[in-house]
Amino acid sequence: MKLILEKRSEQSRAMALLSPLLAIAITVVIGGIIFASLGLDPFKALHVYFVEPVTSLWSIEELIVKAAPLVLIGAGLAICYSANVWNIGAEGQLTIGALFGSAIPVYFTTWQSPLTLVLMLVLGGVGGALFAAIPAALKNRFGANEILTSLMLVYVAQLLLDWLVRGPWRDPKGYNFPQSVPFEGWQLLPLLGEGRVHIGAIFAVIAVIALAIMMGRSLRGFEIRVIGNSPRAGAFAGFDQKRVVWFSFLLSGALAGLAGICEVAGPSGELQPNISPGYGFTAIIVAFLGRLNPIGVLFAGILLAISYLGGEAAQVELGISDKTAQVFQGMLLFFILACDTLILYRVKIVSGRPATAKV
Amino acid sequence: MGALEAVILTIITASTPLLLAAIGELVTERSGVLNLGVEGMMIMGAVCGFAIAYTTGSPLLGVGAGLLGGVGMSLLFAFLTQTLMTSQVATGLSLTLLGLGLSGLIGESFTGLPGIKLNAIDIPFLTDIPFIGPILFGQDILVYFSFALVAIVTYVLFRTRTGLIINAVGGNHHSAHALGYDVVKVRYACIAFGGACSGLAGAYLSLAYTPQWIENMSSGRGWIALALVVFSSWLPRRVLIGAYLFGTVWIMGLYVQAMGVAIPAQLLSSLPYLVTIVALVMISGNKTLTRINTPACIGQPFAPER
């Protein structure tokens, strides 16, 4: 018995759509096996994990709150990865975006006007883009590997945030807790309806639509795809690879920064040492699960948000670690990559020795 | 114990995990494969090492378990990238994400438990020599092993037939294939070797550096090891120098803090990451240095013509 991959004459469109579904199915099956091995009823556990988060109004709202940053960041990363530009430091850009935006309520505590919020959001995007400009500049100017530089900067950003909330930006009335002043009024994002859903969700949808149009209908989108597939062909077409690096880094950084300021001006309402449960890293999975396509990212973001909520529910109801969520997320990306092989190849199982070539 | 002696001893402990992981990744990359999952393999090595050492009471079994944990993870990567021909960059990233998640889950029940330290070897008389005794003869086996590994890898890569094959596979996989070498098999082996080294690096963290399990305790060392390979321009002896430079940077922050210098602790903690970026920029700007030794096929998938 031997596994043989046979190259398809052209990419399978059916498999491109089926592959993520297949990956989800395999993840669920393996998840069931893991639950069973922990001594739980796998069907009940999977129900808690994947179904309960979408059954009540409260949890659907919570789902949107969690999906919004994932979609915002994931859509930007999808563009980056389409261009073969590897920004994996979105978590750092999110952090710096949150810091830039929070400077307004920290330094102008009493300033209340709609402009306050607008300025915070703009600064959030600018902060994220500026921070993303560092790996872009180092790549274009010195050829430094952007994967390593963007990732190293995540640690730097998190330490900077830690220093600020424990030092100069600490709330003087906060009983020495590491947190900034609580945001109020126009320093907070308006809510949609009664619950916790804020306008960050609308930003995410707008970003998805805008990027989908850009990738599908504009020259810029075409440039990104050509450079991503074949830099040489792009050069012949007169496309500049460095410009694409700049563009994709600044865009994805700005979206991550916006997601960051939306987190602190939304669900948290203040700066803390931990502002994100790893959204910037999970968004990498979102981008791949969404086929590097902005519309796909929307669905993928919702699914990954379910895994966060399911992890919390499983911890409360089943008494298992919420770390299972991270394991599910990691497995999912693994299986998507494996299933994507089916787009380009046919799998054949050959029994016995492969036939010898005729002389 | 003198102050200088203490500093040197801690530099050695901080450098060893970087050296182990980087020398393994160097071999993987020499065969033309970029495995970005070092961080994931390292953290799995750390949790497996701690878990087995804690349950069996034997740190040596822990070291073995750490090695196997790293190899297991690397074989997942090898299966995807070599057999299923997935993208090496994406697969490496997913290996890191999976490793961080899985280690958190496995390690949860071990958090806060007293660790078992991998003891330093003790050679009578030699270890008692002042100053050089503890430094040269009072280390644990993994420290000696890391130095031996540099020598062995240098010898194998540049003086043996095996080394020629590895370099050929990394330099031009089509030619190597045409000569009759099994490119995929060679790469499987080199990936597994890299996994074993990363696993040992992880075990060193949870059994010798800080003998306990802390979530995410690798804190970016796997990524720094990856940068070290670039920094060393794929030469083992430069990996040795680089690892000790970075280990020194890592430790200097702690000592400056201990001396009460008024610099924010967070700034000192971010030094290793900042220095990594600076080093990458300096070395990448030097085109001749990087071009000569960069494995030409790095990151490219190989599909034998059938």
XYZ file of C-alpha atoms in Angstrom:
665
model
C 0.000 0.000 0.000
C 1.369 3.338 -0.961
C -0.081 6.822 -1.103
C 0.575 8.544 -4.394
C -0.290 12.100 -5.348
C -1.117 12.704 -8.962
C -1.046 16.277 -10.189
C -4.369 17.488 -11.588
C -4.256 19.145 -14.994
C -5.956 22.176 -13.459
C -6.969 23.255 -9.963
C -10.150 21.640 -8.727
C -12.743 24.322 -8.041
C -14.945 21.880 -6.160
C -12.091 20.927 -3.851
C -11.238 24.577 -3.200
C -14.682 24.912 -1.623
C -14.839 21.431 -0.088
C -11.385 21.480 1.490
C -12.203 23.827 4.395
C -15.421 21.908 5.093
C -13.498 18.647 5.081
C -10.918 20.177 7.422
C -13.660 21.295 9.814
C -15.194 17.801 9.722
C -11.858 16.147 10.527
C -11.220 18.637 13.343
C -14.618 17.860 14.854
C -14.032 14.090 14.639
C -10.565 14.337 16.215
C -12.020 16.717 18.815
C -14.642 14.096 19.661
C -11.915 11.507 20.092
C -9.975 13.857 22.388
C -13.107 14.483 24.507
C -13.805 10.745 24.681
C -10.237 10.135 25.826
C -10.761 12.726 28.574
C -13.687 10.579 29.754
C -16.442 12.862 28.449
C -19.437 12.042 26.302
C -18.067 13.266 22.957
C -21.477 14.201 21.521
C -22.456 16.271 24.515
C -19.043 17.939 24.600
C -19.154 18.805 20.902
C -22.674 20.153 21.371
C -21.475 22.431 24.166
C -18.529 23.471 22.066
C -19.956 24.153 18.656
C -23.747 24.345 18.921
C -24.546 26.103 22.182
C -22.646 29.281 21.255
C -25.150 29.911 18.457
C -28.361 28.996 20.271
C -29.063 31.953 22.536
C -29.309 35.656 21.800
C -26.744 36.430 24.473
C -24.169 34.097 23.006
C -24.795 35.248 19.443
C -24.041 38.788 20.555
C -20.903 37.569 22.261
C -20.019 35.746 19.072
C -20.209 38.943 17.045
C -18.071 40.775 19.609
C -15.373 38.116 19.233
C -15.711 37.693 15.465
C -15.335 41.413 14.715
C -11.596 41.716 15.494
C -10.858 38.324 13.920
C -12.545 39.360 10.663
C -10.940 42.828 10.641
C -7.434 41.436 11.125
C -8.008 38.288 9.047
C -9.200 40.281 6.024
C -5.998 42.342 6.058
C -3.801 39.270 6.500
C -5.620 37.534 3.630
C -4.469 40.363 1.330
C -0.918 40.112 2.692
C -0.685 36.372 2.212
C -2.197 36.627 -1.295
C 0.725 38.923 -2.092
C 3.123 36.374 -0.565
C 3.978 38.905 2.133
C 4.142 37.223 5.525
C 2.946 39.574 8.212
C 2.573 37.417 11.314
C 2.897 40.299 13.762
C -0.738 41.399 13.685
C -0.936 40.870 17.442
C 1.721 43.549 17.899
C 0.051 45.939 15.453
C -3.213 45.420 17.346
C -1.451 46.328 20.593
C 0.161 49.485 19.199
C -3.124 50.535 17.582
C -4.804 50.197 20.967
C -2.038 52.290 22.563
C -2.193 55.082 19.985
C -5.968 55.344 20.216
C -5.952 55.218 24.007
C -3.575 58.165 24.194
C -6.617 60.438 23.732
C -8.602 59.322 26.798
C -5.402 58.992 28.832
C -4.114 62.515 28.134
C -7.430 64.318 27.497
C -9.502 62.553 30.118
C -12.345 65.054 30.084
C -12.573 65.776 26.348
C -16.029 64.646 25.248
C -17.129 65.147 21.649
C -17.919 62.838 18.725
C -14.544 63.948 17.406
C -12.903 62.221 20.391
C -14.008 58.825 19.148
C -13.212 59.558 15.511
C -9.710 60.657 16.452
C -9.206 57.568 18.639
C -10.199 55.265 15.786
C -8.018 57.090 13.276
C -5.056 57.014 15.656
C -5.654 53.294 16.212
C -5.378 52.604 12.495
C -2.374 54.924 12.131
C -0.591 53.278 15.054
C -1.084 49.798 13.643
C 0.047 50.907 10.182
C 3.150 52.665 11.544
C 4.136 49.596 13.518
C 3.613 47.410 10.444
C 5.754 49.839 8.461
C 8.827 48.720 10.427
C 9.014 45.144 9.039
C 7.946 46.457 5.605
C 10.766 49.009 5.546
C 13.330 46.505 6.831
C 12.280 44.007 4.166
C 12.369 46.498 1.311
C 15.512 48.333 2.347
C 17.662 45.505 3.776
C 15.932 42.310 2.687
C 15.356 41.318 6.339
C 12.937 38.425 6.666
C 9.551 39.950 7.500
C 8.283 36.836 9.285
C 10.949 37.108 11.957
C 10.962 40.897 12.307
C 7.174 41.235 12.489
C 6.991 38.469 15.094
C 9.804 39.896 17.253
C 7.920 43.206 17.304
C 4.909 41.482 18.910
C 6.957 40.907 22.054
C 8.246 44.479 21.965
C 4.704 45.878 21.628
C 3.369 43.771 24.488
C 6.212 44.837 26.770
C 5.611 48.489 25.844
C 1.926 48.133 26.751
C 2.881 46.414 29.990
C 5.244 49.261 30.900
C 2.671 51.959 30.125
C -0.218 50.484 32.121
C 2.030 49.722 35.077
C 3.896 53.016 34.829
C 3.086 56.379 33.244
C -0.438 55.525 32.080
C -1.664 53.847 35.260
C -4.920 55.198 36.623
C -3.986 57.273 39.711
C -7.340 56.356 41.271
C -7.058 52.694 40.259
C -5.794 51.285 43.585
C -2.481 50.396 41.934
C -4.092 47.970 39.509
C -2.273 47.860 36.160
C -4.923 49.632 34.115
C -5.540 53.029 32.537
C -8.325 55.439 33.435
C -11.734 53.950 32.550
C -13.039 55.319 29.244
C -16.347 57.191 29.299
C -18.967 58.603 26.958
C -17.483 59.479 23.593
C -14.336 57.568 24.484
C -16.345 54.342 24.089
C -17.720 52.775 20.926
C -21.505 53.178 20.511
C -23.389 49.940 21.051
C -25.731 48.398 18.530
C -28.928 47.664 20.445
C -29.075 46.686 24.087
C -26.309 44.126 24.293
C -22.560 44.234 23.997
C -22.279 44.404 20.214
C -20.496 47.615 19.207
C -19.922 49.320 15.885
C -16.641 47.433 15.450
C -18.796 44.726 13.883
C -19.886 47.187 11.199
C -16.264 48.178 10.534
C -15.488 44.499 9.992
C -18.280 44.090 7.453
C -17.277 47.291 5.629
C -13.654 46.144 5.509
C -14.682 42.785 4.055
C -16.829 44.351 1.331
C -14.238 47.001 0.450
C -11.401 44.488 0.254
C -13.517 42.034 -1.747
C -14.206 44.757 -4.307
C -10.556 45.792 -4.332
C -9.296 42.248 -4.887
C -11.943 41.356 -7.457
C -12.372 44.553 -9.442
C -9.372 46.842 -9.141
C -5.935 46.979 -10.709
C -4.421 47.032 -7.222
C -6.086 43.708 -6.429
C -4.802 42.250 -9.678
C -1.309 43.545 -8.948
C -1.353 41.870 -5.539
C -2.422 38.523 -6.954
C 0.106 38.596 -9.787
C 3.000 39.552 -7.516
C 1.875 36.876 -5.044
C 1.767 34.127 -7.660
C 4.799 35.089 -9.676
C 6.975 38.083 -8.833
C 8.770 37.685 -12.192
C 5.554 37.906 -14.182
C 4.600 40.908 -12.050
C 7.888 42.619 -12.866
C 7.256 42.153 -16.601
C 3.820 43.700 -16.158
C 5.499 46.717 -14.595
C 4.268 45.956 -11.077
C 6.591 46.935 -8.286
C 7.096 44.257 -5.641
C 8.278 46.761 -3.034
C 5.123 48.811 -3.456
C 3.045 45.680 -2.859
C 5.014 44.921 0.311
C 4.376 48.451 1.563
C 0.717 48.377 0.646
C -0.107 44.998 2.171
C 1.790 45.686 5.386
C 0.270 49.148 5.896
C -3.227 47.879 5.096
C -3.103 44.842 7.363
C -1.395 46.874 10.098
C -4.057 49.578 9.963
C -6.852 46.992 10.190
C -5.142 45.251 13.113
C -4.663 48.615 14.834
C -8.321 49.448 14.295
C -9.263 46.091 15.793
C -7.029 46.927 18.757
C -8.590 50.291 19.544
C -12.057 48.743 19.062
C -11.181 46.133 21.700
C -10.179 48.701 24.335
C -12.882 51.236 23.462
C -15.423 48.405 23.193
C -15.508 45.312 25.413
C -12.693 46.336 27.828
C -13.388 50.062 28.265
C -9.826 50.627 29.485
C -6.245 49.626 28.765
C -4.999 46.505 30.564
C -1.838 44.411 30.222
C -3.805 41.781 28.260
C -6.076 43.313 25.683
C -6.419 40.401 23.287
C -6.707 36.629 23.682
C -4.333 36.176 20.757
C -6.676 37.575 18.077
C -3.692 38.561 15.942
C -2.463 34.970 15.791
C -5.873 33.346 15.443
C -6.517 35.707 12.528
C -3.759 33.868 10.629
C -5.975 30.765 10.792
C -8.990 32.872 9.820
C -7.185 34.113 6.705
C -6.301 30.597 5.576
C -9.672 29.052 6.441
C -11.282 31.888 4.456
C -9.236 30.888 1.384
C -7.375 34.238 1.518
C -10.622 35.716 0.258
C -12.255 38.597 2.186
C -15.760 37.119 1.952
C -14.442 33.744 3.068
C -12.715 35.485 5.983
C -16.103 36.694 7.224
C -17.374 33.130 7.630
C -14.054 31.854 8.947
C -13.986 34.616 11.558
C -17.395 33.588 12.840
C -16.329 29.942 13.046
C -13.160 30.754 14.965
C -15.187 33.009 17.288
C -17.374 29.977 18.005
C -14.267 28.060 19.054
C -13.390 30.816 21.570
C -16.919 30.813 23.018
C -17.091 27.021 22.945
C -13.856 26.903 24.897
C -15.332 29.148 27.587
C -18.594 27.173 27.667
C -16.734 23.874 27.891
C -14.728 25.193 30.816
C -17.859 26.172 32.737
C -20.102 23.231 31.846
C -17.663 20.354 31.439
C -14.845 21.490 33.665
C -12.217 21.083 30.949
C -9.507 23.590 30.182
C -10.335 26.501 27.897
C -6.987 25.753 26.278
C -8.790 23.140 24.200
C -9.912 26.102 22.062
C -6.329 26.809 21.045
C -5.769 23.146 20.260
C -8.862 23.099 18.057
C -7.676 26.230 16.265
C -4.206 24.807 15.684
C -5.582 21.475 14.441
C -7.975 23.250 12.115
C -5.185 25.140 10.325
C -3.184 21.938 10.056
C -6.059 20.054 8.447
C -6.907 22.909 6.080
C -3.355 22.905 4.759
C -3.437 19.128 4.397
C -6.836 19.143 2.653
C -5.702 21.913 0.292
C -3.407 19.340 -1.280
C -6.580 17.901 -2.820
C -7.037 21.091 -4.842
C -3.855 20.492 -6.788
C -3.484 16.734 -6.524
C -5.502 13.561 -6.765
C -4.725 11.014 -4.077
C -4.310 7.454 -5.270
C -3.704 4.439 -3.141
C -1.534 1.960 -4.947
C -1.257 -1.540 -3.564
C 1.981 -3.425 -3.650
C 5.006 -2.273 -5.588
C 4.547 0.448 -8.129
C 4.683 -0.915 -11.670
C 8.174 -0.886 -13.093
C 8.760 1.198 -16.149
C 8.704 -0.591 -19.487
C 12.018 -0.567 -21.281
C 31.221 32.060 43.988
C 32.459 35.228 42.383
C 30.165 37.595 40.508
C 31.873 37.029 37.173
C 31.631 33.281 37.616
C 27.897 33.553 38.313
C 27.387 35.705 35.225
C 29.233 33.247 32.991
C 27.264 30.316 34.419
C 23.925 32.003 33.711
C 25.032 33.009 30.213
C 25.723 29.343 29.489
C 22.249 28.313 30.670
C 20.600 31.065 28.632
C 22.578 30.255 25.485
C 22.255 26.473 25.472
C 18.573 26.251 24.405
C 19.218 28.784 21.610
C 22.258 26.830 20.450
C 20.478 23.456 20.481
C 17.439 24.668 18.558
C 19.450 26.714 16.063
C 21.913 23.948 15.191
C 19.001 21.584 14.506
C 17.205 24.114 12.326
C 20.473 24.760 10.492
C 20.596 21.121 9.372
C 16.917 21.227 8.349
C 17.505 24.383 6.313
C 20.683 22.981 4.746
C 18.473 20.252 3.256
C 16.315 22.972 1.693
C 13.438 22.998 4.186
C 12.345 26.049 6.176
C 10.574 24.861 9.326
C 9.016 27.843 11.080
C 7.624 25.534 13.758
C 10.718 25.659 15.988
C 8.808 27.508 18.718
C 6.052 24.860 18.637
C 8.473 21.926 18.716
C 10.466 23.550 21.513
C 7.460 24.158 23.739
C 6.267 20.570 23.167
C 9.737 19.370 24.134
C 9.492 21.455 27.286
C 6.091 20.115 28.360
C 6.850 16.471 27.473
C 10.189 16.709 29.252
C 8.661 18.165 32.390
C 5.697 15.766 32.440
C 7.788 12.618 32.122
C 10.492 13.807 34.510
C 7.812 14.693 37.081
C 5.893 11.403 36.800
C 8.933 9.127 36.671
C 11.229 11.183 38.881
C 14.016 10.865 36.344
C 15.228 14.002 34.600
C 17.105 11.889 32.057
C 13.881 10.180 30.968
C 12.474 13.693 30.758
C 15.227 14.723 28.368
C 14.393 11.682 26.231
C 10.694 12.548 26.278
C 11.456 16.126 25.279
C 13.470 14.859 22.336
C 10.629 12.562 21.263
C 8.077 15.359 21.656
C 10.089 17.520 19.276
C 10.532 14.660 16.802
C 6.805 13.869 16.870
C 5.906 17.441 16.020
C 8.529 17.640 13.292
C 7.217 14.459 11.654
C 3.770 16.061 11.404
C 5.443 18.948 9.603
C 7.432 16.562 7.403
C 4.327 14.590 6.416
C 2.477 17.724 5.380
C 5.299 19.502 3.582
C 7.101 16.535 2.040
C 4.341 14.011 1.384
C 1.356 16.303 0.891
C 3.520 19.140 -0.478
C 1.866 21.921 1.527
C 3.404 25.387 1.862
C 6.339 25.240 4.274
C 5.754 28.725 5.657
C 2.067 28.152 6.426
C 2.661 24.654 7.800
C 5.471 25.869 10.035
C 3.256 28.619 11.417
C 0.480 26.134 12.102
C 2.969 23.832 13.840
C 3.847 26.669 16.200
C 0.196 27.532 16.889
C -0.670 23.858 17.440
C 2.349 23.329 19.690
C 1.546 26.341 21.867
C -2.077 25.204 22.264
C -1.335 21.542 22.838
C 1.441 22.237 25.349
C -0.883 24.544 27.282
C -3.474 21.777 27.504
C -1.019 19.016 28.434
C 0.840 21.223 30.873
C -2.169 22.635 32.677
C -2.138 19.955 35.388
C 1.626 20.463 35.882
C 1.493 24.224 36.422
C 3.011 25.287 39.723
C 4.422 21.876 40.587
C 7.993 21.690 41.875
C 10.297 20.770 39.028
C 13.020 18.199 38.856
C 16.364 19.676 37.956
C 18.720 18.050 35.538
C 21.782 17.894 37.752
C 25.174 19.112 36.752
C 27.742 16.383 36.458
C 30.308 16.366 39.199
C 33.844 15.283 38.435
C 35.833 14.981 41.657
C 38.815 17.363 41.888
C 38.195 18.979 38.466
C 34.937 20.610 39.544
C 36.667 21.850 42.666
C 39.189 23.962 40.784
C 38.309 27.555 41.562
C 36.561 29.564 38.822
C 37.247 27.350 35.791
C 36.185 24.183 37.624
C 32.444 24.906 37.842
C 32.424 26.582 34.430
C 34.285 23.918 32.470
C 33.473 20.769 34.406
C 30.320 21.503 36.378
C 27.660 21.712 33.674
C 24.812 19.327 32.902
C 25.028 16.887 30.020
C 22.947 18.977 27.619
C 25.460 21.827 27.743
C 28.305 19.483 26.780
C 26.079 17.850 24.224
C 25.295 21.205 22.600
C 29.017 21.843 22.069
C 29.584 18.312 20.817
C 26.681 18.809 18.424
C 28.330 21.849 16.843
C 31.481 19.820 16.231
C 29.581 16.798 14.926
C 27.348 18.833 12.616
C 30.330 20.760 11.260
C 32.167 17.513 10.589
C 29.222 15.712 9.017
C 28.142 18.640 6.849
C 31.545 19.465 5.412
C 33.627 16.309 5.703
C 31.352 13.367 4.973
C 29.321 11.916 2.152
C 26.131 12.350 4.184
C 26.890 16.042 4.429
C 27.438 16.285 0.695
C 24.077 14.646 0.072
C 22.291 17.002 2.488
C 23.889 20.046 0.871
C 23.138 18.719 -2.606
C 19.468 18.163 -1.740
C 19.260 21.686 -0.345
C 21.262 23.249 -3.137
C 19.492 21.732 -6.111
C 16.874 19.083 -5.468
C 16.357 18.243 -9.139
C 20.022 17.429 -9.647
C 20.145 15.453 -6.408
C 17.085 13.511 -7.546
C 18.635 12.867 -10.957
C 21.742 11.498 -9.242
C 19.513 8.948 -7.549
C 19.180 10.431 -4.068
C 15.811 10.197 -2.397
C 15.188 13.922 -1.794
C 12.057 13.390 0.282
C 13.699 10.790 2.527
C 16.761 12.986 3.147
C 14.484 15.896 4.030
C 12.363 13.756 6.363
C 15.547 12.823 8.210
C 16.808 16.407 8.433
C 13.412 17.673 9.608
C 13.341 14.982 12.299
C 16.872 15.939 13.372
C 15.758 19.556 13.686
C 12.751 18.421 15.722
C 14.947 16.371 18.050
C 17.228 19.357 18.690
C 14.281 21.714 19.296
C 12.771 19.136 21.646
C 16.046 18.959 23.588
C 16.145 22.760 23.734
C 12.639 22.719 25.210
C 13.532 20.009 27.709
C 16.523 22.123 28.735
C 14.164 25.013 29.494
C 11.794 23.018 31.700
C 14.440 20.818 33.356
C 17.527 23.014 33.707
C 16.910 26.704 32.909
C 13.860 27.072 35.132
C 12.967 23.604 36.404
C 9.188 23.978 36.269
C 6.389 24.208 33.727
C 5.205 27.700 32.790
C 2.833 28.231 29.898
C 4.545 29.735 26.826
C 7.858 29.407 28.649
C 9.799 29.304 25.373
C 8.827 33.009 25.008
C 10.051 33.481 21.452
C 13.313 31.527 21.761
C 12.287 29.300 18.862
C 11.910 32.357 16.668
C 15.229 33.754 17.836
C 16.830 30.398 16.972
C 15.412 30.773 13.457
C 16.914 34.245 13.230
C 20.225 32.840 14.500
C 20.422 30.479 11.540
C 20.118 33.430 9.156
C 22.514 35.450 11.322
C 25.093 32.657 11.155
C 24.695 32.439 7.360
C 24.144 28.669 7.725
C 27.569 27.977 9.289
C 27.581 25.897 12.515
C 30.487 27.698 14.191
C 28.771 31.043 13.681
C 25.624 29.567 15.255
C 27.733 28.858 18.324
C 28.999 32.440 18.459
C 25.538 33.853 17.750
C 23.817 31.736 20.393
C 26.260 32.927 23.062
C 25.899 36.548 21.960
C 22.133 36.331 22.283
C 22.361 34.392 25.530
C 24.541 37.216 26.878
C 22.020 39.852 25.801
C 19.240 37.854 27.476
C 21.152 37.705 30.758
C 22.530 41.243 30.733
C 18.998 42.590 31.058
C 18.535 40.644 34.286
C 21.842 41.786 35.746
C 21.341 45.435 34.885
C 17.965 45.194 36.613
C 19.498 43.532 39.664
C 22.080 46.311 39.926
C 19.218 48.746 40.394
C 19.781 50.827 37.276
C 16.699 52.976 36.668
C 15.673 51.493 33.337
C 12.173 50.032 32.968
C 12.292 46.252 33.348
C 10.166 45.898 30.217
C 12.759 47.715 28.110
C 15.437 45.308 29.290
C 13.154 42.332 28.638
C 12.574 43.512 25.091
C 16.328 43.706 24.371
C 16.719 40.158 22.972
C 13.919 40.803 20.475
C 15.266 44.204 19.456
C 18.801 42.846 19.116
C 17.450 40.026 16.937
C 15.899 42.566 14.583
C 19.098 44.620 14.438
C 21.181 41.496 13.798
C 18.838 40.355 11.031
C 19.010 43.748 9.371
C 22.794 43.868 9.562
C 23.296 40.397 8.161
C 20.591 40.688 5.494
C 22.079 43.964 4.273
C 25.327 42.106 3.573
C 24.327 40.371 0.357
C 27.594 38.559 -0.393
C 27.741 36.959 3.012
C 24.191 35.606 2.871
C 24.192 34.563 -0.790
C 27.214 32.246 -0.543
C 25.769 29.870 2.015
C 22.015 30.196 1.590
C 20.643 26.798 0.514
C 19.327 27.573 -2.959
C 16.204 25.418 -2.673
C 15.111 26.659 0.729
C 11.349 26.723 1.127
C 10.635 25.227 -2.283
C 8.510 22.092 -2.438
C 9.914 19.135 -4.321
C 7.664 16.951 -6.453
C 9.555 14.143 -8.172
C 8.487 13.695 -11.790
C 6.598 10.480 -12.260
